[in-house]
XYZ file of C-alpha atoms in Angstrom:
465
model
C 50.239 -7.780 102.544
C 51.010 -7.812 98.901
C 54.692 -7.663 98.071
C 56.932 -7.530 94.492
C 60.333 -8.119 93.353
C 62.398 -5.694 90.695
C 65.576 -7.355 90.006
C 67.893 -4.229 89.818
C 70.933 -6.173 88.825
C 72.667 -9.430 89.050
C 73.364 -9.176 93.016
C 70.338 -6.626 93.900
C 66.897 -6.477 94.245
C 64.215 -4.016 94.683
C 61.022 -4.794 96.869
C 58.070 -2.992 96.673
C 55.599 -3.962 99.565
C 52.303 -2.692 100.464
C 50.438 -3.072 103.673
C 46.904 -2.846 104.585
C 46.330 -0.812 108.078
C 44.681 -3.390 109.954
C 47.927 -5.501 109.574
C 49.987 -2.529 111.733
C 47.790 -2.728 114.652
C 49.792 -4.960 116.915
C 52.321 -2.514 116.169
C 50.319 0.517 116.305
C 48.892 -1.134 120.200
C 52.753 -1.526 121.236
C 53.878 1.806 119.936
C 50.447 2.996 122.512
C 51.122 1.097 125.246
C 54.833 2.579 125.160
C 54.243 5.833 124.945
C 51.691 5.660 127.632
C 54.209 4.642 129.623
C 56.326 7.405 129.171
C 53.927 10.665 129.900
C 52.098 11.527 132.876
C 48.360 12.482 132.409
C 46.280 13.097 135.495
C 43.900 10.966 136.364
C 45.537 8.094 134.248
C 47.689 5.195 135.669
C 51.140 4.593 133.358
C 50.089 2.419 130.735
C 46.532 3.085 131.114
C 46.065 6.090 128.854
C 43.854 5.804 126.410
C 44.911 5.683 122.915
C 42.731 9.339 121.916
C 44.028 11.073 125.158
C 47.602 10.273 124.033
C 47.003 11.741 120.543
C 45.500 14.928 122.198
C 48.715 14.926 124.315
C 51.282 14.196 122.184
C 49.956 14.112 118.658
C 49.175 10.947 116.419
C 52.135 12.009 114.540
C 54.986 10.336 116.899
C 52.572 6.909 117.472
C 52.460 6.449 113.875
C 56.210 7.002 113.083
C 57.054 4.456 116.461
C 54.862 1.958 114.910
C 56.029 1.973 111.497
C 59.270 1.373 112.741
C 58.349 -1.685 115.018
C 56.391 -2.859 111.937
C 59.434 -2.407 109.177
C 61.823 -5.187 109.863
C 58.947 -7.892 110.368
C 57.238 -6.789 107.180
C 60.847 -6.523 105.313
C 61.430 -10.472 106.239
C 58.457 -11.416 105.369
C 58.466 -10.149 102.096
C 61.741 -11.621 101.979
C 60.352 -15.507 102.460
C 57.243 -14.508 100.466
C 59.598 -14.089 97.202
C 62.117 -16.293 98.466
C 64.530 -13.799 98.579
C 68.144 -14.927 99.114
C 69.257 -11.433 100.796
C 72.616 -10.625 101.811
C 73.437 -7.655 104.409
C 70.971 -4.625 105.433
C 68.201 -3.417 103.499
C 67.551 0.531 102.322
C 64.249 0.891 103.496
C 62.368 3.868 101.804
C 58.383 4.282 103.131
C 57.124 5.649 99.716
C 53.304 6.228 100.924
C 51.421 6.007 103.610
C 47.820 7.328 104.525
C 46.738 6.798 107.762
C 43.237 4.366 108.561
C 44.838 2.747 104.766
C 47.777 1.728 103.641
C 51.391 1.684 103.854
C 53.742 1.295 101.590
C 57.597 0.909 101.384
C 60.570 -0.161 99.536
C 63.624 -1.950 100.200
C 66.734 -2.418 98.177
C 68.786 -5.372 99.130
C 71.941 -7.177 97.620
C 71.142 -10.766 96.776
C 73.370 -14.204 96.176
C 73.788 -14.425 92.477
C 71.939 -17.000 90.603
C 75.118 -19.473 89.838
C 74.907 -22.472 87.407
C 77.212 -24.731 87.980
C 79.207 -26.857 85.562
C 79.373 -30.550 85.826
C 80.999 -31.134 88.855
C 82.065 -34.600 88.105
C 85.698 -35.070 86.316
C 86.948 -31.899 87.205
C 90.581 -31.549 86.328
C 93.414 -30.121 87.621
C 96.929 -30.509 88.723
C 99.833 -29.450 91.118
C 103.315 -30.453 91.341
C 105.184 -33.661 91.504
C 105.950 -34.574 95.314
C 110.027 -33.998 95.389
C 112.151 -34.506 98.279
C 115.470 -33.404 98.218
C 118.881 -35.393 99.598
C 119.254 -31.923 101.318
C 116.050 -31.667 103.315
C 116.685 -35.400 104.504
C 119.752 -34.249 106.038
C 118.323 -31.165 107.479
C 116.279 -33.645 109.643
C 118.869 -35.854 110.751
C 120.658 -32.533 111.573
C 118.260 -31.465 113.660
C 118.009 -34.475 115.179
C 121.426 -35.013 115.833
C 121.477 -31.442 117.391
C 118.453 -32.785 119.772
C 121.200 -35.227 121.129
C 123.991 -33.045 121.182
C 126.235 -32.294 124.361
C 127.776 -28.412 124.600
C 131.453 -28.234 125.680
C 133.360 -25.181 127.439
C 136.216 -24.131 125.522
C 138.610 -21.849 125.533
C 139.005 -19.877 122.598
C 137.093 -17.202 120.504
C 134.024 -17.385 119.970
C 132.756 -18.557 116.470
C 129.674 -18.797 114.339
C 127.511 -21.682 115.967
C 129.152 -21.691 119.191
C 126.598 -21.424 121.992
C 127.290 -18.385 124.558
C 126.095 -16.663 127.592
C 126.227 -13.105 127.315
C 125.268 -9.755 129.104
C 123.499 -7.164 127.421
C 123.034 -3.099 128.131
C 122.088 -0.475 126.410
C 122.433 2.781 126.660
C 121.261 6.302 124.838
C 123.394 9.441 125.005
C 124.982 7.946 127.715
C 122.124 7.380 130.190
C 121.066 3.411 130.761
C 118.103 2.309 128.955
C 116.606 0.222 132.593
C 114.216 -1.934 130.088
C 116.879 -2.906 128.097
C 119.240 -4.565 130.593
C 119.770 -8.382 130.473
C 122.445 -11.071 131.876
C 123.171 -14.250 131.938
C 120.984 -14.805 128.567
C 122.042 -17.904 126.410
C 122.487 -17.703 122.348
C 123.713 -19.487 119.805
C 125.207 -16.963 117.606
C 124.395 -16.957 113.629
C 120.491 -17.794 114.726
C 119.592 -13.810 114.367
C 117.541 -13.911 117.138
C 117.736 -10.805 119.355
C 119.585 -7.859 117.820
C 120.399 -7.140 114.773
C 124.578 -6.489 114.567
C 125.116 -8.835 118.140
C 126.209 -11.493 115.550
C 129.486 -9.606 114.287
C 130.009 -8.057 117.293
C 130.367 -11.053 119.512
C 132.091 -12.931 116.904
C 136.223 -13.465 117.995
C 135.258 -12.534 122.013
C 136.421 -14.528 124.524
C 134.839 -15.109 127.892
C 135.174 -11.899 129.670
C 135.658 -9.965 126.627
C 133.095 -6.882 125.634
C 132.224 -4.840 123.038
C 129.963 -2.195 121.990
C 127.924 -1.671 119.122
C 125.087 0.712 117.466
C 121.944 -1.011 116.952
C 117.724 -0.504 117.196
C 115.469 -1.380 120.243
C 112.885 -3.748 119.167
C 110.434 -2.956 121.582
C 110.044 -0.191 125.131
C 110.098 3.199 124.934
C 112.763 3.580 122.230
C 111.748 1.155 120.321
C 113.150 1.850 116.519
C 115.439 4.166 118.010
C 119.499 3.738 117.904
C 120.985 2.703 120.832
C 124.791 1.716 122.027
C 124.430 -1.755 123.156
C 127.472 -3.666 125.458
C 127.938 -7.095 125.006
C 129.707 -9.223 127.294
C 130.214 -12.790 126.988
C 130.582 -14.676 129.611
C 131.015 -17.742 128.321
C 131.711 -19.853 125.266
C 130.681 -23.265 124.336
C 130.864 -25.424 120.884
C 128.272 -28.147 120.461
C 129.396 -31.871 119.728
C 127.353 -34.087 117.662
C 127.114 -37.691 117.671
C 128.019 -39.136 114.566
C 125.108 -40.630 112.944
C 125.462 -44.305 112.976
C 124.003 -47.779 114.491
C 124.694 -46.603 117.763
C 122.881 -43.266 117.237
C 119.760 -44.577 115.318
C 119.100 -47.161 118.648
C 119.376 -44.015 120.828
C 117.450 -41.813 118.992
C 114.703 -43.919 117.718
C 113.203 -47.655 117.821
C 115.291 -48.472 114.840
C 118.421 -50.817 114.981
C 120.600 -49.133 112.441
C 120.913 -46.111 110.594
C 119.509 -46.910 107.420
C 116.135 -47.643 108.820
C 116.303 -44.539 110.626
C 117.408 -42.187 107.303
C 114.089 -44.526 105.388
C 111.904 -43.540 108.162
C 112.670 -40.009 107.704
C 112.133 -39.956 104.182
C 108.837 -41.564 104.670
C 107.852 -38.953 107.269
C 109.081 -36.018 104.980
C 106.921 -37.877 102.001
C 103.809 -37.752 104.373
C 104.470 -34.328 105.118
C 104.520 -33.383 101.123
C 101.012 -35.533 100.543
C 99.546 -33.201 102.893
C 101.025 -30.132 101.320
C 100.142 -31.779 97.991
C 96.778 -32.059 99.179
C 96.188 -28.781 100.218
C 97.410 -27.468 96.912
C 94.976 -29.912 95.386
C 91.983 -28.054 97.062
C 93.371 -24.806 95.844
C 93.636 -25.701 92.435
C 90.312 -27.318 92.457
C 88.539 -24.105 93.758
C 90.720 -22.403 91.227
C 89.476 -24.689 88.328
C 85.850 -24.044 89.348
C 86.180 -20.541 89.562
C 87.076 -20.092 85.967
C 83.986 -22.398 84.528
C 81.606 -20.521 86.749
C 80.222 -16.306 86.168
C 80.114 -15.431 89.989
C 78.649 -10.998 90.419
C 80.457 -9.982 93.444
C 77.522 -8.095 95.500
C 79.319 -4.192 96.024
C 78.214 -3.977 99.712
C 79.653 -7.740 100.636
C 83.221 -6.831 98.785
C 82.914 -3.712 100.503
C 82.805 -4.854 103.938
C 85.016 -8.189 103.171
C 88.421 -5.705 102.139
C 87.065 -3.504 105.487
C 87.465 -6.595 107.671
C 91.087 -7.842 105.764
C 92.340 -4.652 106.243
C 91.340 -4.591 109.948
C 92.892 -7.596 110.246
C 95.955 -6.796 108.613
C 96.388 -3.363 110.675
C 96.010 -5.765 114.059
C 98.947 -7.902 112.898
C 101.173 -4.884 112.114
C 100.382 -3.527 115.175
C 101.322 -7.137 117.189
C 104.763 -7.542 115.195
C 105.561 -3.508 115.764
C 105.701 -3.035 111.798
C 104.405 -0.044 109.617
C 102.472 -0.624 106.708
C 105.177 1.130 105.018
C 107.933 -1.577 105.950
C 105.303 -4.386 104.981
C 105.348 -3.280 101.207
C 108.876 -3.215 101.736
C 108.809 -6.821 102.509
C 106.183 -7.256 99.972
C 107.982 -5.595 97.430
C 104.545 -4.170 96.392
C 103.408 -0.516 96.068
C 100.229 0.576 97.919
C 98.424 0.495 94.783
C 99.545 -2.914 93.675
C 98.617 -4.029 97.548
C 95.167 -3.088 97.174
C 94.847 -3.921 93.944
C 95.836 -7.810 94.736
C 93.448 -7.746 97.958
C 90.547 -6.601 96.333
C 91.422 -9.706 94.064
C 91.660 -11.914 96.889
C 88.386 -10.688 98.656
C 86.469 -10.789 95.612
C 87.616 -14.676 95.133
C 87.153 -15.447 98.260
C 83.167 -14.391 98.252
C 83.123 -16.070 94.775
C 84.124 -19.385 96.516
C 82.238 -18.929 98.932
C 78.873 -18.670 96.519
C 80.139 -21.324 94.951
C 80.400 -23.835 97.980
C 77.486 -22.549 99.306
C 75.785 -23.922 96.073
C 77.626 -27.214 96.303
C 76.573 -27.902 99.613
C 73.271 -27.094 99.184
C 72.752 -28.721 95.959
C 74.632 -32.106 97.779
C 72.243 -31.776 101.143
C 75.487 -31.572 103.398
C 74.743 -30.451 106.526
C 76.919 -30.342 110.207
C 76.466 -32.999 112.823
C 77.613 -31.757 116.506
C 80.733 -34.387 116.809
C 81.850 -31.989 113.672
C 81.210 -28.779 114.922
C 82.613 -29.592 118.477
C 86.056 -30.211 116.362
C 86.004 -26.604 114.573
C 85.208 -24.964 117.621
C 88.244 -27.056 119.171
C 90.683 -26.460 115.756
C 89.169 -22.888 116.192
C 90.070 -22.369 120.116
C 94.065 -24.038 119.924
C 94.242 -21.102 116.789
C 93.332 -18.410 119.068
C 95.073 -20.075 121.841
C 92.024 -20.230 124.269
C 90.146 -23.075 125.618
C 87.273 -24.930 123.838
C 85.011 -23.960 126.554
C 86.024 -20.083 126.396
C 85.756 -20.122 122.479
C 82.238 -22.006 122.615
C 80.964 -19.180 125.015
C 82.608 -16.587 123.070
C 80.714 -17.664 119.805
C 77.518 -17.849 121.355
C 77.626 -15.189 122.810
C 78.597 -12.496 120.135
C 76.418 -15.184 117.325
C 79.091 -16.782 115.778
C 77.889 -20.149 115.861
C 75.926 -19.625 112.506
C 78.478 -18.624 110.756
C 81.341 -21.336 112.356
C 78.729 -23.848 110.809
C 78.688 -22.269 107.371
C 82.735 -22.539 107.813
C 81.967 -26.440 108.422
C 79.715 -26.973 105.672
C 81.665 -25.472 103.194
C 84.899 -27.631 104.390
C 83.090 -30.505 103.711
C 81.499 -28.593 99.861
C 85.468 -28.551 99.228
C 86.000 -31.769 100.062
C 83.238 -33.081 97.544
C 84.614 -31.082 95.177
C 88.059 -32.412 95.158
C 87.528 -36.093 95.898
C 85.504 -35.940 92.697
C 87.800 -34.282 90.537
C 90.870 -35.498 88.971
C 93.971 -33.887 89.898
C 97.478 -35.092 88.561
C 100.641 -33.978 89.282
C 103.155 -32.709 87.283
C 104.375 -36.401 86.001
C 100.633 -36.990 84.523
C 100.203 -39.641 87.751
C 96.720 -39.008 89.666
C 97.012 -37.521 93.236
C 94.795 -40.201 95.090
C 92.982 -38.011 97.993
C 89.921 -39.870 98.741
C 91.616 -42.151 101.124
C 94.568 -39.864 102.432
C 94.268 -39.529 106.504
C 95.474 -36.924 108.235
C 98.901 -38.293 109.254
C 99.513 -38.498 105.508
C 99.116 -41.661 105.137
C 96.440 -43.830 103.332
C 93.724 -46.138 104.014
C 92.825 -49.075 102.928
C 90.076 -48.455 100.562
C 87.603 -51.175 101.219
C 87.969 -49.436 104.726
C 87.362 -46.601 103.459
C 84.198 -46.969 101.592
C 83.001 -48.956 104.692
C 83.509 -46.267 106.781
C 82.035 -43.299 104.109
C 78.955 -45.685 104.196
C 78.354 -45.480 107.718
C 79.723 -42.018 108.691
C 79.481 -38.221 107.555
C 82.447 -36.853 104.815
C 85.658 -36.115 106.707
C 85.679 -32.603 107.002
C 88.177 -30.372 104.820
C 89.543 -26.916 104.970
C 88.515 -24.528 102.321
C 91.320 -22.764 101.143
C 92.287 -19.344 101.913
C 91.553 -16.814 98.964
């Protein structure tokens, strides 16, 4: 088989391969023994028909076209390793000639990874913002802490924003009970905003045993969107007591003796909680950064099918939250045009960084061991909220596994390309993310080196384009 390669453009080739008859025969024997197997001549088992009584029969037409079709793909991927083809998605397959007892020969156009050269990859800069934690989002947490140890209290009196109630709810169209939409004894804390929209006002200034009705929209059933009188009826009304945070509190609450420790030990948690962030903006400004040095063709087939599956993807979430696509540019504040506009941008840098890590990794010799794939799968299956086990056997069996590895290996292409960079926040002070664990906090670094020496990269997320 002789085979050639016409570079079309950046992302597609052309293959031109011909094919010596001898070199169909297995296929040309298979396409026999099948067709044997599907006509009755007499005096001829199944599968026993000889080849010149089947073309008398049914012509040598039909045997040829069967075999060139079994013979297609294996010729096509051979070709492909012959000329080290780095192919990307299905082939148009053209047969351009063929003579029978002679030759065969075909096309196939196929989009190809772009040849990328990559910049040096050592001392790559870039930068994200200073890590800033506010007086207010330390109080937030001891808030929410003290509300954790808070005791509600009956009272009698109106009911206010805050309070905690128990309610009755029923609603009702043109004067006939909605049955789905019946509910009692349900407990709220009013001002959260969490079941329908106007039961904030209207229960505000009820006592217990007091009602009122108001107009409002079903968020799910049969009238879902639809307006609806709704009765509310509280039942009962209780205000929540704090305990003041002091000494007393912080030995309660935590293993700390006093309060100071306590407020320090929140800051320190909240700073943790920023490194990570920090961190994560560190990869995306990395991938950014790289993405700028480097020309990256986006194959038209691959964007093609890569805004097909966001879009899919997008339409299932709608559908799961009960939104149109209409109200989500609302929220958006984006016209349809804009929308598509900004995902085509995102899809197209997404399969650019994707090239690009692909390169990175390859150029690097990273590869997956199975302690790190087992943890994907696992990160994978609590996402999805299924079992390890179930998502394992869900990826094998619908061939997932290749590509959960490519996820993997690019993680860990990031991760190279970030712990080798040099990012600085917005003070001019470097972000140190070579030894940063993932509680936030840092390790010693004569640990750490010990432990890069005798173990695989830690694996990191690639960033969502």
């Amino acid at each position: 088989m002789k085979s050639t390669v016409e570079s079309l453009s950046p992302t597609k080739v052309k293959l031109i391969v011909e094919v010596p008859f001898e070199e169909l025969k297995p296929s040309l024997d298979a396409a026999y023994k099948s067709i044997g197997q599907q006509i009755v001549v007499p005096g001829f088992r199944k599968g026993k028909i000889p080849p010149q009584v089947i073309d008398q029969r049914v012509g040598r037409g039909p045997v040829l076209e069967e075999a060139i079709n079994d013979a297609l793909p294996k010729l096509y991927s051979q070709a492909v390793s012959d000329n080290q083809v780095k192919a990307i998605g299905r082939p148009e397959v053209d047969v351009t000639d063929f003579n029978d007892k002679e030759s065969l020969q075909f096309s196939a156009e196929v989009e190809v990874r772009p040849e990328i050269t990559l910049p040096d990859l050592e001392g790559l800069e870039a930068s994200v913002e200073d890590i800033a934690i506010s007086d207010s989002e330390v109080d937030e947490q001891i808030e929410s802490l003290r509300q954790r140890f808070g005791s509600l209290n009956p009272v009698e009196r109106a009911t206010a924003d805050k309070d905690f109630i128990t309610l009755d709810l029923s609603a009702s169209k043109d004067g006939e009970k909605v049955e789905e939409a019946q509910a009692t004894g349900l407990s709220y804390q009013v001002g959260s905003g969490q079941l329908l929209d106007g039961l904030d006002e209207a229960v505000i200034g009820l006592s217990a045993g007091e009602k009122k009705t108001f107009v409002t929209q079903l968020v799910g059933g049969s009238l879902k969107g639809e307006d609806v009188d709704v009765e509310v009826t509280v039942t009962a009304v209780k205000e929540q007591e704090l305990p003041e945070f002091d000494d007393e509190f912080a030995q309660t609450a935590s293993e700390f003796d006093t309060a100071d420790e306590l407020k320090a030990d929140v800051q320190t948690r909240l700073e943790r909680g920023k490194r990570l962030e920090q961190a994560g903006e560190a990869r995306d400004a990395v991938l950014e950064k790289i993405l700028t040095l480097v020309d990256v063709p986006v194959p038209d087939g691959l964007l093609t099918d890569e805004l097909a599956a966001r879009k899919e993807n997008l339409e299932q979430q709608l559908g799961y939250s009960g939104m149109t696509m209409e109200q989500f540019l609302e929220g958006e504040e984006q016209s349809q045009e804009e929308f598509d506009e900004d995902l085509k941008k995102r899809s197209e840098d997404a399969i650019k960084a994707q090239f690009v890590l692909d390169l990175v990794a390859e150029q690097q010799e990273l590869s997956v061991n199975d302690q790190e794939l087992t943890e994907h799968i696992v990160r994978h299956a609590q996402r999805s909220g299924v079992s390890p086990d179930q998502f394992a056997q869900h990826a094998v069996e619908n061939n997932l596994v290749p590509s959960l590895v490519s996820e993997v290996v690019r993680g860990k292409a990031l991760a190279y390309l970030v712990e080798n960079a040099k990012v600085t926040d917005g003070s001019g002070n470097t972000v140190e993310l070579k030894t940063l664990q993932p509680d936030g906090t840092y390790a010693d670094p004569e640990a750490a080196d010990a432990d890069a020496e005798n173990t695989e990269a830690p694996v990191a997320e690639p960033a969502k384009a």
